[in-house]
């Protein structure tokens, strides 16, 4: 069961590992990222940040889509974390309606980005991807921590 899909350029860190994981009553953190899936150093760093009682899975976007579509992940209460809007869009489209919402938690400022909140900075392409997801019926909102008010994304 997918409890939350979150875009956060930091992937697993204090807020994700503690606030979101426990508030969702999750048992698994599923990191969906192509570069992490191939990088043992990044995997080790992420393992250090997870809560002791959390199952941690790290897969590429394609492997994650396959796992979710196969039903093998249905038995877990998952917090899914992706590093980028592009990864989120691929994951959501690839899982064919299994993901109904997307939490925007953090995207760092980069050249060509516009600021949408204190933690969300998006390129025009990323903003369009989010609008397309909304047009497909996906709820897209900005919320850094569970105690913060949920704010719908508007381009």
C-alpha positions as a LaTeX table, in Angstrom:
\begin{tabular}{lrrr}
\hline
Residue & $x$ (\AA) & $y$ (\AA) & $z$ (\AA) \\
\hline
Unk1 & 0.00 & 0.00 & 0.00 \\
Unk2 & 1.40 & 3.36 & $-0.98$ \\
Unk3 & 0.96 & 5.80 & 1.90 \\
Unk4 & 2.72 & 8.77 & 0.28 \\
Unk5 & 4.87 & 9.64 & $-2.73$ \\
Unk6 & 7.18 & 12.55 & $-1.99$ \\
Unk7 & 9.58 & 14.59 & $-4.13$ \\
Unk8 & 12.59 & 15.54 & $-2.02$ \\
Unk9 & 16.01 & 16.26 & $-3.49$ \\
Unk10 & 17.57 & 15.08 & $-0.20$ \\
Unk11 & 15.74 & 11.74 & $-0.41$ \\
Unk12 & 15.96 & 10.29 & 3.13 \\
Unk13 & 16.86 & 12.72 & 5.92 \\
Unk14 & 15.53 & 13.73 & 9.34 \\
Unk15 & 12.16 & 15.04 & 8.18 \\
Unk16 & 11.42 & 12.06 & 5.98 \\
Unk17 & 12.90 & 9.44 & 8.25 \\
Unk18 & 11.18 & 10.69 & 11.38 \\
Unk19 & 8.23 & 13.03 & 10.73 \\
Unk20 & 6.69 & 11.49 & 7.64 \\
Unk21 & 7.55 & 7.85 & 8.33 \\
Unk22 & 5.92 & 7.84 & 11.75 \\
Unk23 & 2.98 & 10.11 & 10.94 \\
Unk24 & 2.04 & 7.81 & 8.04 \\
Unk25 & 2.43 & 4.66 & 10.15 \\
Unk26 & 4.65 & 3.37 & 7.35 \\
Unk27 & 6.84 & 0.30 & 7.62 \\
Unk28 & 8.90 & 0.79 & 4.45 \\
Unk29 & 10.82 & 3.63 & 2.85 \\
Unk30 & 11.10 & 3.05 & $-0.89$ \\
Unk31 & 13.74 & 5.22 & $-2.56$ \\
Unk32 & 13.09 & 5.44 & $-6.30$ \\
Unk33 & 16.12 & 6.84 & $-8.10$ \\
Unk34 & 18.27 & 5.61 & $-10.98$ \\
Unk35 & 21.57 & 6.97 & $-9.66$ \\
Unk36 & 21.07 & 5.73 & $-6.09$ \\
Unk37 & 20.25 & 2.26 & $-7.41$ \\
Unk38 & 23.78 & 2.13 & $-8.93$ \\
Unk39 & 25.73 & 3.98 & $-6.21$ \\
Unk40 & 26.87 & 1.97 & $-3.18$ \\
Unk41 & 28.14 & 5.07 & $-1.38$ \\
Unk42 & 24.76 & 6.84 & $-1.64$ \\
Unk43 & 22.99 & 3.65 & $-0.58$ \\
Unk44 & 25.18 & 3.47 & 2.54 \\
Unk45 & 24.45 & 7.09 & 3.44 \\
Unk46 & 20.70 & 6.56 & 3.02 \\
Unk47 & 20.82 & 3.42 & 5.20 \\
Unk48 & 22.28 & 5.54 & 8.02 \\
Unk49 & 19.40 & 8.03 & 7.82 \\
Unk50 & 16.50 & 5.59 & 8.04 \\
Unk51 & 14.71 & 4.73 & 11.29 \\
Unk52 & 15.85 & 1.42 & 12.81 \\
Unk53 & 12.42 & $-0.17$ & 12.40 \\
Unk54 & 12.03 & 0.84 & 8.73 \\
Unk55 & 12.46 & $-1.57$ & 5.86 \\
Unk56 & 14.45 & 0.24 & 3.18 \\
Unk57 & 14.23 & $-0.52$ & $-0.54$ \\
Unk58 & 16.24 & 1.34 & $-3.20$ \\
Unk59 & 15.48 & 0.71 & $-6.86$ \\
Unk60 & 15.68 & 2.43 & $-10.23$ \\
Unk61 & 12.53 & 4.03 & $-11.61$ \\
Unk62 & 11.96 & 1.17 & $-14.08$ \\
Unk63 & 12.49 & $-1.51$ & $-11.39$ \\
Unk64 & 10.15 & 0.37 & $-9.05$ \\
Unk65 & 7.39 & 0.56 & $-11.65$ \\
Unk66 & 7.75 & $-3.15$ & $-12.28$ \\
Unk67 & 7.65 & $-3.98$ & $-8.54$ \\
Unk68 & 4.58 & $-1.80$ & $-7.86$ \\
Unk69 & 2.70 & $-3.10$ & $-10.92$ \\
Unk70 & 3.50 & $-6.72$ & $-10.02$ \\
Unk71 & 1.75 & $-6.39$ & $-6.66$ \\
Unk72 & 4.82 & $-7.52$ & $-4.70$ \\
Unk73 & 4.86 & $-4.21$ & $-2.80$ \\
Unk74 & 1.16 & $-4.33$ & $-1.81$ \\
Unk75 & 1.93 & $-5.93$ & 1.58 \\
Unk76 & 4.04 & $-2.97$ & 2.71 \\
Unk77 & 2.94 & 0.43 & 4.00 \\
Unk78 & 5.28 & 2.50 & 1.86 \\
Unk79 & 6.62 & 6.01 & 1.96 \\
Unk80 & 8.01 & 6.44 & $-1.56$ \\
Unk81 & 10.66 & 9.11 & $-2.02$ \\
Unk82 & 11.91 & 10.37 & $-5.39$ \\
Unk83 & 14.59 & 12.97 & $-6.02$ \\
Unk84 & 12.92 & 14.86 & $-8.86$ \\
Unk85 & 9.63 & 15.81 & $-10.45$ \\
Unk86 & 10.73 & 13.92 & $-13.58$ \\
Unk87 & 11.16 & 10.69 & $-11.59$ \\
Unk88 & 7.80 & 11.23 & $-9.90$ \\
Unk89 & 6.07 & 11.76 & $-13.25$ \\
Unk90 & 7.65 & 8.59 & $-14.73$ \\
Unk91 & 6.71 & 6.57 & $-11.65$ \\
Unk92 & 3.12 & 7.83 & $-11.54$ \\
Unk93 & 2.51 & 7.35 & $-15.26$ \\
Unk94 & 4.20 & 3.94 & $-15.24$ \\
Unk95 & 2.09 & 2.60 & $-12.38$ \\
Unk96 & $-1.13$ & 3.32 & $-14.26$ \\
Unk97 & $-3.36$ & 4.92 & $-11.65$ \\
Unk98 & $-1.95$ & 3.26 & $-8.52$ \\
Unk99 & $-0.60$ & 6.61 & $-7.28$ \\
Unk100 & $-3.25$ & 9.26 & $-6.63$ \\
Unk101 & $-1.19$ & 11.94 & $-4.91$ \\
Unk102 & 2.21 & 13.62 & $-4.93$ \\
Unk103 & 3.73 & 15.57 & $-2.06$ \\
Unk104 & 6.27 & 18.23 & $-3.00$ \\
Unk105 & 8.71 & 18.40 & $-0.10$ \\
Unk106 & 11.89 & 19.89 & $-1.48$ \\
Unk107 & 13.47 & 20.81 & $-4.80$ \\
Unk108 & 16.60 & 22.91 & $-4.59$ \\
Unk109 & 17.13 & 26.20 & $-6.43$ \\
Unk110 & 18.85 & 25.70 & $-9.78$ \\
Unk111 & 19.43 & 27.87 & $-12.79$ \\
Unk112 & 16.13 & 28.49 & $-14.55$ \\
Unk113 & 13.91 & 27.65 & $-11.58$ \\
Unk114 & 11.06 & 29.69 & $-10.13$ \\
Unk115 & 10.35 & 29.63 & $-6.40$ \\
Unk116 & 6.91 & 28.25 & $-5.41$ \\
Unk117 & 7.51 & 27.99 & $-1.65$ \\
Unk118 & 10.42 & 28.15 & 0.78 \\
Unk119 & 11.47 & 24.63 & $-0.32$ \\
Unk120 & 10.06 & 24.22 & $-3.83$ \\
Unk121 & 11.92 & 25.54 & $-6.87$ \\
Unk122 & 10.80 & 24.34 & $-10.30$ \\
Unk123 & 11.74 & 24.78 & $-13.93$ \\
Unk124 & 8.95 & 25.54 & $-16.39$ \\
Unk125 & 9.20 & 21.93 & $-17.61$ \\
Unk126 & 8.78 & 20.56 & $-14.07$ \\
Unk127 & 5.80 & 22.84 & $-13.42$ \\
Unk128 & 4.21 & 21.61 & $-16.67$ \\
Unk129 & 4.80 & 17.98 & $-15.65$ \\
Unk130 & 2.97 & 18.67 & $-12.38$ \\
Unk131 & 0.07 & 20.37 & $-14.18$ \\
Unk132 & $-0.15$ & 17.34 & $-16.51$ \\
Unk133 & $-0.31$ & 15.05 & $-13.48$ \\
Unk134 & $-3.07$ & 17.20 & $-12.00$ \\
Unk135 & $-4.94$ & 17.06 & $-15.31$ \\
Unk136 & $-4.68$ & 13.26 & $-15.06$ \\
Unk137 & $-6.38$ & 13.39 & $-11.64$ \\
Unk138 & $-3.31$ & 13.28 & $-9.39$ \\
Unk139 & $-3.50$ & 15.46 & $-6.26$ \\
Unk140 & $-0.28$ & 17.54 & $-6.14$ \\
Unk141 & 0.48 & 19.54 & $-3.01$ \\
Unk142 & 3.28 & 21.31 & $-1.18$ \\
Unk143 & 3.92 & 20.27 & 2.41 \\
Unk144 & 7.35 & 20.09 & 3.98 \\
Unk145 & 6.36 & 18.33 & 7.23 \\
Unk146 & 3.14 & 16.63 & 8.37 \\
Unk147 & 2.36 & 19.38 & 10.91 \\
Unk148 & 2.44 & 22.04 & 8.19 \\
Unk149 & $-0.74$ & 22.89 & 6.32 \\
Unk150 & $-1.13$ & 21.13 & 2.97 \\
Unk151 & $-1.13$ & 23.61 & 0.05 \\
Unk152 & $-2.32$ & 22.63 & $-3.41$ \\
Unk153 & 0.24 & 23.21 & $-6.15$ \\
Unk154 & $-0.64$ & 26.00 & $-8.59$ \\
Unk155 & 1.56 & 26.94 & $-11.52$ \\
\hline
\end{tabular}
